[in-house]
């Protein structure tokens, strides 16, 4: 029996390996499904819901759904694009995202997602929540104003670093990133070289003293939308045929 | 035919967005062939001489004068554009939104490390506009028709937007012209 599984994404035939999730198989095929809480190195968290696709007409998180033979996946429908825009806009208004002075600007996945979707301004009212900043650690900032609760640091610290430095605390509106210490990040065993530190898609966890090292115009998403490297793969293989 | 009129203002902003408008360089000569400026720091006209087609708003609302000017713009302009991050989301001045107003004033006029103010008085003259409890994005005060993000928005963004608007064409900004920084 063959280990390959064939299904379609927006009508395009995609062949993946057994055990892959939709997002993994789509990535390999050069089809970009927007995502914030998922990265290649981590187990899926399925919290941001940006990667929601329609699988046989049912909304499903493509980062957790395994591929199946003959599956019909819809990724870029007008409705799904609207959902994703709304999600990104809601993330912007429910935090304090001051891109103009953020060290992550230009390399930020949340910002890049908004650029990709062509969002000029969120249509929801800004909430200006009061969030805590923790600058206690000599090498690392933790600025909860910018946190989007994707949980990438939680999973990276637990699964890659084997430390469990970060964890969610509270529920609903009060949910925030907590640290494994009485109060401060400085009192944990986190190290600046930890995967958890590099895993943050936004500017919530930052290394100190390296801000603005890359000039405007040379940053990750200054010229090319997020996901275009994945999509370039599909164009290359199409030319090869 | 009379040229359409454009008005601009800087509320709680830094004039950076107006500087970006000047960054359109020699296209400003084309711009003044296309439009007349009404109330604006560009020509230093202080009061509206009549109704305008377009109002460009820089900055959010930090005090009651900002609100008053913004409402004037809404009354006089058919199309109101929030230019820059401060007009859209409050920008840097909105960093005080999580801090009680009294604490902000104390830090600025009484307790700040570089403050010398033996009387301990906070400026409160009648001619000073009353400061608001927090900084409000323009869209929370009046209806805003379009948003041009950036800190400041690139000159090309402003140019493309104004030209598209004057020609009645849809605005399709290329990827590199929508920036939040």
PDB file of N, CA, C and O in Angstrom, chain A residues 92 97-101 105-106 111-112 114-116 118-122 125-126 128 130 216 219 221-226, chain B residues 85-86 88-95 97-100 134-137 139-140 147-149 151 175-176 178-181:
ATOM      1  N   UNK A  92      -5.159  43.016  16.599  1.00  0.00           N
ATOM      2  CA  UNK A  92      -4.585  44.363  16.683  1.00  0.00           C
ATOM      3  C   UNK A  92      -5.299  45.219  17.731  1.00  0.00           C
ATOM      4  O   UNK A  92      -4.652  45.936  18.488  1.00  0.00           O
ATOM      5  N   UNK A  97      -0.572  47.460  20.065  1.00  0.00           N
ATOM      6  CA  UNK A  97       0.419  47.215  19.021  1.00  0.00           C
ATOM      7  C   UNK A  97       0.887  48.524  18.419  1.00  0.00           C
ATOM      8  O   UNK A  97       0.289  49.048  17.482  1.00  0.00           O
ATOM      9  N   UNK A  98       1.958  49.077  18.998  1.00  0.00           N
ATOM     10  CA  UNK A  98       2.522  50.331  18.504  1.00  0.00           C
ATOM     11  C   UNK A  98       3.664  50.005  17.541  1.00  0.00           C
ATOM     12  O   UNK A  98       4.831  50.003  17.925  1.00  0.00           O
ATOM     13  N   UNK A  99       3.288  49.743  16.302  1.00  0.00           N
ATOM     14  CA  UNK A  99       4.283  49.315  15.312  1.00  0.00           C
ATOM     15  C   UNK A  99       5.369  50.361  15.124  1.00  0.00           C
ATOM     16  O   UNK A  99       6.507  50.031  14.813  1.00  0.00           O
ATOM     17  N   UNK A 100       5.010  51.631  15.310  1.00  0.00           N
ATOM     18  CA  UNK A 100       5.946  52.703  14.953  1.00  0.00           C
ATOM     19  C   UNK A 100       7.233  52.680  15.764  1.00  0.00           C
ATOM     20  O   UNK A 100       8.246  53.163  15.297  1.00  0.00           O
ATOM     21  N   UNK A 101       7.198  52.116  16.962  1.00  0.00           N
ATOM     22  CA  UNK A 101       8.472  52.051  17.693  1.00  0.00           C
ATOM     23  C   UNK A 101       8.828  50.631  18.118  1.00  0.00           C
ATOM     24  O   UNK A 101       9.741  50.432  18.913  1.00  0.00           O
ATOM     25  N   UNK A 105       8.995  45.425  14.282  1.00  0.00           N
ATOM     26  CA  UNK A 105       8.347  45.929  13.074  1.00  0.00           C
ATOM     27  C   UNK A 105       9.167  45.588  11.830  1.00  0.00           C
ATOM     28  O   UNK A 105      10.378  45.743  11.810  1.00  0.00           O
ATOM     29  N   UNK A 106       8.491  45.091  10.813  1.00  0.00           N
ATOM     30  CA  UNK A 106       9.173  44.672   9.590  1.00  0.00           C
ATOM     31  C   UNK A 106       9.499  43.191   9.592  1.00  0.00           C
ATOM     32  O   UNK A 106       9.623  42.571   8.541  1.00  0.00           O
ATOM     33  N   UNK A 111       2.016  41.772  11.922  1.00  0.00           N
ATOM     34  CA  UNK A 111       2.030  42.923  11.030  1.00  0.00           C
ATOM     35  C   UNK A 111       2.079  42.457   9.569  1.00  0.00           C
ATOM     36  O   UNK A 111       1.348  42.971   8.713  1.00  0.00           O
ATOM     37  N   UNK A 112       2.926  41.460   9.316  1.00  0.00           N
ATOM     38  CA  UNK A 112       3.073  40.955   7.947  1.00  0.00           C
ATOM     39  C   UNK A 112       1.756  40.374   7.434  1.00  0.00           C
ATOM     40  O   UNK A 112       1.413  40.500   6.253  1.00  0.00           O
ATOM     41  N   UNK A 114      -1.206  41.360   8.327  1.00  0.00           N
ATOM     42  CA  UNK A 114      -2.075  42.498   8.008  1.00  0.00           C
ATOM     43  C   UNK A 114      -1.672  43.114   6.667  1.00  0.00           C
ATOM     44  O   UNK A 114      -2.527  43.496   5.866  1.00  0.00           O
ATOM     45  N   UNK A 115      -0.375  43.190   6.408  1.00  0.00           N
ATOM     46  CA  UNK A 115       0.109  43.705   5.117  1.00  0.00           C
ATOM     47  C   UNK A 115      -0.372  42.787   3.990  1.00  0.00           C
ATOM     48  O   UNK A 115      -0.817  43.241   2.943  1.00  0.00           O
ATOM     49  N   UNK A 116      -0.224  41.487   4.205  1.00  0.00           N
ATOM     50  CA  UNK A 116      -0.608  40.520   3.163  1.00  0.00           C
ATOM     51  C   UNK A 116      -2.093  40.674   2.818  1.00  0.00           C
ATOM     52  O   UNK A 116      -2.487  40.569   1.669  1.00  0.00           O
ATOM     53  N   UNK A 118      -3.734  43.396   3.147  1.00  0.00           N
ATOM     54  CA  UNK A 118      -3.996  44.770   2.706  1.00  0.00           C
ATOM     55  C   UNK A 118      -4.888  45.554   3.665  1.00  0.00           C
ATOM     56  O   UNK A 118      -5.699  46.371   3.252  1.00  0.00           O
ATOM     57  N   UNK A 119      -4.711  45.306   4.963  1.00  0.00           N
ATOM     58  CA  UNK A 119      -5.541  45.992   5.959  1.00  0.00           C
ATOM     59  C   UNK A 119      -4.979  47.394   6.217  1.00  0.00           C
ATOM     60  O   UNK A 119      -3.834  47.530   6.651  1.00  0.00           O
ATOM     61  N   UNK A 120      -5.790  48.430   5.937  1.00  0.00           N
ATOM     62  CA  UNK A 120      -5.341  49.804   6.193  1.00  0.00           C
ATOM     63  C   UNK A 120      -5.529  50.149   7.669  1.00  0.00           C
ATOM     64  O   UNK A 120      -4.694  50.806   8.285  1.00  0.00           O
ATOM     65  N   UNK A 121      -6.636  49.713   8.240  1.00  0.00           N
ATOM     66  CA  UNK A 121      -6.909  49.955   9.656  1.00  0.00           C
ATOM     67  C   UNK A 121      -7.971  48.960  10.113  1.00  0.00           C
ATOM     68  O   UNK A 121      -8.850  48.599   9.333  1.00  0.00           O
ATOM     69  N   UNK A 122      -7.906  48.518  11.366  1.00  0.00           N
ATOM     70  CA  UNK A 122      -8.931  47.610  11.864  1.00  0.00           C
ATOM     71  C   UNK A 122     -10.289  48.307  11.911  1.00  0.00           C
ATOM     72  O   UNK A 122     -10.351  49.519  12.138  1.00  0.00           O
ATOM     73  N   UNK A 125     -13.164  48.857  17.397  1.00  0.00           N
ATOM     74  CA  UNK A 125     -12.595  49.886  18.279  1.00  0.00           C
ATOM     75  C   UNK A 125     -11.412  49.349  19.086  1.00  0.00           C
ATOM     76  O   UNK A 125     -11.425  48.196  19.523  1.00  0.00           O
ATOM     77  N   UNK A 126     -10.404  50.193  19.263  1.00  0.00           N
ATOM     78  CA  UNK A 126      -9.230  49.800  20.045  1.00  0.00           C
ATOM     79  C   UNK A 126      -9.599  49.687  21.522  1.00  0.00           C
ATOM     80  O   UNK A 126     -10.333  50.515  22.052  1.00  0.00           O
ATOM     81  N   UNK A 128      -7.214  49.303  24.111  1.00  0.00           N
ATOM     82  CA  UNK A 128      -6.156  49.849  24.981  1.00  0.00           C
ATOM     83  C   UNK A 128      -6.123  49.142  26.337  1.00  0.00           C
ATOM     84  O   UNK A 128      -6.312  49.771  27.382  1.00  0.00           O
ATOM     85  N   UNK A 130      -4.717  47.287  29.749  1.00  0.00           N
ATOM     86  CA  UNK A 130      -3.556  47.531  30.603  1.00  0.00           C
ATOM     87  C   UNK A 130      -2.800  46.214  30.722  1.00  0.00           C
ATOM     88  O   UNK A 130      -3.338  45.221  31.224  1.00  0.00           O
ATOM     89  N   UNK A 216      15.436  49.669   7.786  1.00  0.00           N
ATOM     90  CA  UNK A 216      14.177  49.646   7.043  1.00  0.00           C
ATOM     91  C   UNK A 216      14.497  49.443   5.564  1.00  0.00           C
ATOM     92  O   UNK A 216      15.414  50.060   5.034  1.00  0.00           O
ATOM     93  N   UNK A 219      14.259  44.455   5.891  1.00  0.00           N
ATOM     94  CA  UNK A 219      13.657  43.547   6.854  1.00  0.00           C
ATOM     95  C   UNK A 219      12.838  42.475   6.129  1.00  0.00           C
ATOM     96  O   UNK A 219      12.540  42.612   4.936  1.00  0.00           O
ATOM     97  N   UNK A 221       9.779  41.422   5.858  1.00  0.00           N
ATOM     98  CA  UNK A 221       8.522  41.600   5.111  1.00  0.00           C
ATOM     99  C   UNK A 221       8.401  42.984   4.484  1.00  0.00           C
ATOM    100  O   UNK A 221       7.318  43.452   4.209  1.00  0.00           O
ATOM    101  N   UNK A 222       9.542  43.658   4.270  1.00  0.00           N
ATOM    102  CA  UNK A 222       9.499  44.992   3.677  1.00  0.00           C
ATOM    103  C   UNK A 222       9.031  44.966   2.219  1.00  0.00           C
ATOM    104  O   UNK A 222       8.334  45.870   1.759  1.00  0.00           O
ATOM    105  N   UNK A 223       9.449  43.944   1.480  1.00  0.00           N
ATOM    106  CA  UNK A 223       9.147  43.934   0.041  1.00  0.00           C
ATOM    107  C   UNK A 223       8.263  42.768  -0.393  1.00  0.00           C
ATOM    108  O   UNK A 223       7.540  42.878  -1.374  1.00  0.00           O
ATOM    109  N   UNK A 224       8.362  41.648   0.332  1.00  0.00           N
ATOM    110  CA  UNK A 224       7.602  40.455  -0.062  1.00  0.00           C
ATOM    111  C   UNK A 224       6.625  40.074   1.044  1.00  0.00           C
ATOM    112  O   UNK A 224       7.004  40.031   2.205  1.00  0.00           O
ATOM    113  N   UNK A 225       5.385  39.779   0.677  1.00  0.00           N
ATOM    114  CA  UNK A 225       4.414  39.372   1.695  1.00  0.00           C
ATOM    115  C   UNK A 225       4.833  38.078   2.396  1.00  0.00           C
ATOM    116  O   UNK A 225       5.551  37.259   1.801  1.00  0.00           O
ATOM    117  N   UNK A 226       4.391  37.914   3.625  1.00  0.00           N
ATOM    118  CA  UNK A 226       4.620  36.670   4.350  1.00  0.00           C
ATOM    119  C   UNK A 226       3.976  35.520   3.547  1.00  0.00           C
ATOM    120  O   UNK A 226       2.899  35.676   2.987  1.00  0.00           O
TER     121      UNK A 226
ATOM    122  N   UNK B  85      -0.617  56.706  11.712  1.00  0.00           N
ATOM    123  CA  UNK B  85      -1.013  55.838  12.823  1.00  0.00           C
ATOM    124  C   UNK B  85      -1.667  56.608  13.971  1.00  0.00           C
ATOM    125  O   UNK B  85      -2.541  56.070  14.656  1.00  0.00           O
ATOM    126  N   UNK B  86      -1.254  57.854  14.214  1.00  0.00           N
ATOM    127  CA  UNK B  86      -1.851  58.605  15.334  1.00  0.00           C
ATOM    128  C   UNK B  86      -3.335  58.879  15.073  1.00  0.00           C
ATOM    129  O   UNK B  86      -4.165  58.745  15.971  1.00  0.00           O
ATOM    130  N   UNK B  88      -5.204  57.104  13.170  1.00  0.00           N
ATOM    131  CA  UNK B  88      -5.901  55.818  13.090  1.00  0.00           C
ATOM    132  C   UNK B  88      -6.064  55.174  14.460  1.00  0.00           C
ATOM    133  O   UNK B  88      -7.137  54.697  14.807  1.00  0.00           O
ATOM    134  N   UNK B  89      -4.963  55.153  15.258  1.00  0.00           N
ATOM    135  CA  UNK B  89      -5.074  54.422  16.538  1.00  0.00           C
ATOM    136  C   UNK B  89      -4.543  55.214  17.734  1.00  0.00           C
ATOM    137  O   UNK B  89      -4.391  54.659  18.813  1.00  0.00           O
ATOM    138  N   UNK B  90      -4.285  56.493  17.553  1.00  0.00           N
ATOM    139  CA  UNK B  90      -3.795  57.301  18.669  1.00  0.00           C
ATOM    140  C   UNK B  90      -2.291  57.480  18.648  1.00  0.00           C
ATOM    141  O   UNK B  90      -1.783  58.502  19.084  1.00  0.00           O
ATOM    142  N   UNK B  91      -1.584  56.447  18.168  1.00  0.00           N
ATOM    143  CA  UNK B  91      -0.131  56.541  18.022  1.00  0.00           C
ATOM    144  C   UNK B  91       0.599  56.737  19.337  1.00  0.00           C
ATOM    145  O   UNK B  91       0.093  56.376  20.404  1.00  0.00           O
ATOM    146  N   UNK B  92       1.778  57.329  19.263  1.00  0.00           N
ATOM    147  CA  UNK B  92       2.601  57.510  20.470  1.00  0.00           C
ATOM    148  C   UNK B  92       1.851  58.192  21.612  1.00  0.00           C
ATOM    149  O   UNK B  92       1.971  57.768  22.758  1.00  0.00           O
ATOM    150  N   UNK B  93       1.072  59.276  21.342  1.00  0.00           N
ATOM    151  CA  UNK B  93       0.362  59.907  22.465  1.00  0.00           C
ATOM    152  C   UNK B  93      -0.552  58.920  23.194  1.00  0.00           C
ATOM    153  O   UNK B  93      -0.779  59.062  24.408  1.00  0.00           O
ATOM    154  N   UNK B  94      -1.044  57.891  22.494  1.00  0.00           N
ATOM    155  CA  UNK B  94      -1.964  56.935  23.118  1.00  0.00           C
ATOM    156  C   UNK B  94      -1.249  55.999  24.081  1.00  0.00           C
ATOM    157  O   UNK B  94      -1.889  55.181  24.746  1.00  0.00           O
ATOM    158  N   UNK B  95       0.074  56.109  24.175  1.00  0.00           N
ATOM    159  CA  UNK B  95       0.788  55.299  25.169  1.00  0.00           C
ATOM    160  C   UNK B  95       0.350  55.665  26.577  1.00  0.00           C
ATOM    161  O   UNK B  95       0.527  54.896  27.512  1.00  0.00           O
ATOM    162  N   UNK B  97      -2.658  55.952  27.438  1.00  0.00           N
ATOM    163  CA  UNK B  97      -4.022  55.474  27.672  1.00  0.00           C
ATOM    164  C   UNK B  97      -4.149  54.477  28.813  1.00  0.00           C
ATOM    165  O   UNK B  97      -5.210  54.336  29.399  1.00  0.00           O
ATOM    166  N   UNK B  98      -3.068  53.801  29.141  1.00  0.00           N
ATOM    167  CA  UNK B  98      -3.137  52.843  30.245  1.00  0.00           C
ATOM    168  C   UNK B  98      -2.768  53.473  31.590  1.00  0.00           C
ATOM    169  O   UNK B  98      -2.761  52.807  32.613  1.00  0.00           O
ATOM    170  N   UNK B  99      -2.455  54.768  31.568  1.00  0.00           N
ATOM    171  CA  UNK B  99      -1.996  55.451  32.790  1.00  0.00           C
ATOM    172  C   UNK B  99      -3.023  56.514  33.177  1.00  0.00           C
ATOM    173  O   UNK B  99      -3.437  57.305  32.323  1.00  0.00           O
ATOM    174  N   UNK B 100      -3.449  56.556  34.431  1.00  0.00           N
ATOM    175  CA  UNK B 100      -4.425  57.576  34.832  1.00  0.00           C
ATOM    176  C   UNK B 100      -3.911  58.984  34.539  1.00  0.00           C
ATOM    177  O   UNK B 100      -2.709  59.245  34.693  1.00  0.00           O
ATOM    178  N   UNK B 134      -8.130  60.238  27.900  1.00  0.00           N
ATOM    179  CA  UNK B 134      -7.195  59.412  27.144  1.00  0.00           C
ATOM    180  C   UNK B 134      -7.157  59.940  25.724  1.00  0.00           C
ATOM    181  O   UNK B 134      -7.891  60.872  25.393  1.00  0.00           O
ATOM    182  N   UNK B 135      -6.283  59.363  24.900  1.00  0.00           N
ATOM    183  CA  UNK B 135      -6.189  59.786  23.509  1.00  0.00           C
ATOM    184  C   UNK B 135      -7.147  58.937  22.664  1.00  0.00           C
ATOM    185  O   UNK B 135      -7.163  57.707  22.785  1.00  0.00           O
ATOM    186  N   UNK B 136      -7.956  59.617  21.861  1.00  0.00           N
ATOM    187  CA  UNK B 136      -8.959  58.914  21.073  1.00  0.00           C
ATOM    188  C   UNK B 136      -8.556  58.859  19.599  1.00  0.00           C
ATOM    189  O   UNK B 136      -8.206  59.895  19.017  1.00  0.00           O
ATOM    190  N   UNK B 137      -8.614  57.652  18.994  1.00  0.00           N
ATOM    191  CA  UNK B 137      -8.455  57.581  17.538  1.00  0.00           C
ATOM    192  C   UNK B 137      -9.560  58.413  16.873  1.00  0.00           C
ATOM    193  O   UNK B 137     -10.666  58.516  17.417  1.00  0.00           O
ATOM    194  N   UNK B 139     -11.512  57.930  14.451  1.00  0.00           N
ATOM    195  CA  UNK B 139     -12.745  57.230  14.092  1.00  0.00           C
ATOM    196  C   UNK B 139     -13.668  57.053  15.288  1.00  0.00           C
ATOM    197  O   UNK B 139     -14.824  56.680  15.139  1.00  0.00           O
ATOM    198  N   UNK B 140     -13.171  57.303  16.514  1.00  0.00           N
ATOM    199  CA  UNK B 140     -14.049  57.227  17.689  1.00  0.00           C
ATOM    200  C   UNK B 140     -14.766  58.549  17.933  1.00  0.00           C
ATOM    201  O   UNK B 140     -15.627  58.642  18.802  1.00  0.00           O
ATOM    202  N   UNK B 147      -8.546  55.343   5.598  1.00  0.00           N
ATOM    203  CA  UNK B 147      -7.383  55.321   6.482  1.00  0.00           C
ATOM    204  C   UNK B 147      -6.126  55.083   5.666  1.00  0.00           C
ATOM    205  O   UNK B 147      -6.091  54.181   4.837  1.00  0.00           O
ATOM    206  N   UNK B 148      -5.106  55.884   5.904  1.00  0.00           N
ATOM    207  CA  UNK B 148      -3.801  55.664   5.271  1.00  0.00           C
ATOM    208  C   UNK B 148      -2.769  55.444   6.374  1.00  0.00           C
ATOM    209  O   UNK B 148      -2.336  56.397   7.014  1.00  0.00           O
ATOM    210  N   UNK B 149      -2.400  54.174   6.618  1.00  0.00           N
ATOM    211  CA  UNK B 149      -1.508  53.896   7.739  1.00  0.00           C
ATOM    212  C   UNK B 149      -0.060  54.273   7.441  1.00  0.00           C
ATOM    213  O   UNK B 149       0.321  54.498   6.295  1.00  0.00           O
ATOM    214  N   UNK B 151       3.878  55.594   9.728  1.00  0.00           N
ATOM    215  CA  UNK B 151       4.412  56.549  10.703  1.00  0.00           C
ATOM    216  C   UNK B 151       5.690  57.144  10.160  1.00  0.00           C
ATOM    217  O   UNK B 151       6.759  56.796  10.585  1.00  0.00           O
ATOM    218  N   UNK B 175       1.826  46.485  -2.447  1.00  0.00           N
ATOM    219  CA  UNK B 175       2.225  45.922  -1.150  1.00  0.00           C
ATOM    220  C   UNK B 175       3.119  46.869  -0.352  1.00  0.00           C
ATOM    221  O   UNK B 175       2.929  47.069   0.845  1.00  0.00           O
ATOM    222  N   UNK B 176       4.092  47.470  -1.035  1.00  0.00           N
ATOM    223  CA  UNK B 176       5.099  48.238  -0.300  1.00  0.00           C
ATOM    224  C   UNK B 176       4.600  49.595   0.194  1.00  0.00           C
ATOM    225  O   UNK B 176       5.314  50.302   0.899  1.00  0.00           O
ATOM    226  N   UNK B 178       1.627  50.002   1.918  1.00  0.00           N
ATOM    227  CA  UNK B 178       0.887  49.879   3.182  1.00  0.00           C
ATOM    228  C   UNK B 178       1.883  49.455   4.247  1.00  0.00           C
ATOM    229  O   UNK B 178       2.367  48.331   4.254  1.00  0.00           O
ATOM    230  N   UNK B 179       2.228  50.394   5.120  1.00  0.00           N
ATOM    231  CA  UNK B 179       3.206  50.119   6.176  1.00  0.00           C
ATOM    232  C   UNK B 179       2.708  50.758   7.464  1.00  0.00           C
ATOM    233  O   UNK B 179       2.085  51.819   7.431  1.00  0.00           O
ATOM    234  N   UNK B 180       2.993  50.094   8.583  1.00  0.00           N
ATOM    235  CA  UNK B 180       2.553  50.630   9.868  1.00  0.00           C
ATOM    236  C   UNK B 180       3.696  51.330  10.617  1.00  0.00           C
ATOM    237  O   UNK B 180       3.562  51.652  11.784  1.00  0.00           O
ATOM    238  N   UNK B 181       4.840  51.490   9.949  1.00  0.00           N
ATOM    239  CA  UNK B 181       5.951  52.138  10.662  1.00  0.00           C
ATOM    240  C   UNK B 181       6.667  53.120   9.755  1.00  0.00           C
ATOM    241  O   UNK B 181       6.213  53.406   8.660  1.00  0.00           O
TER     242      UNK B 181
END
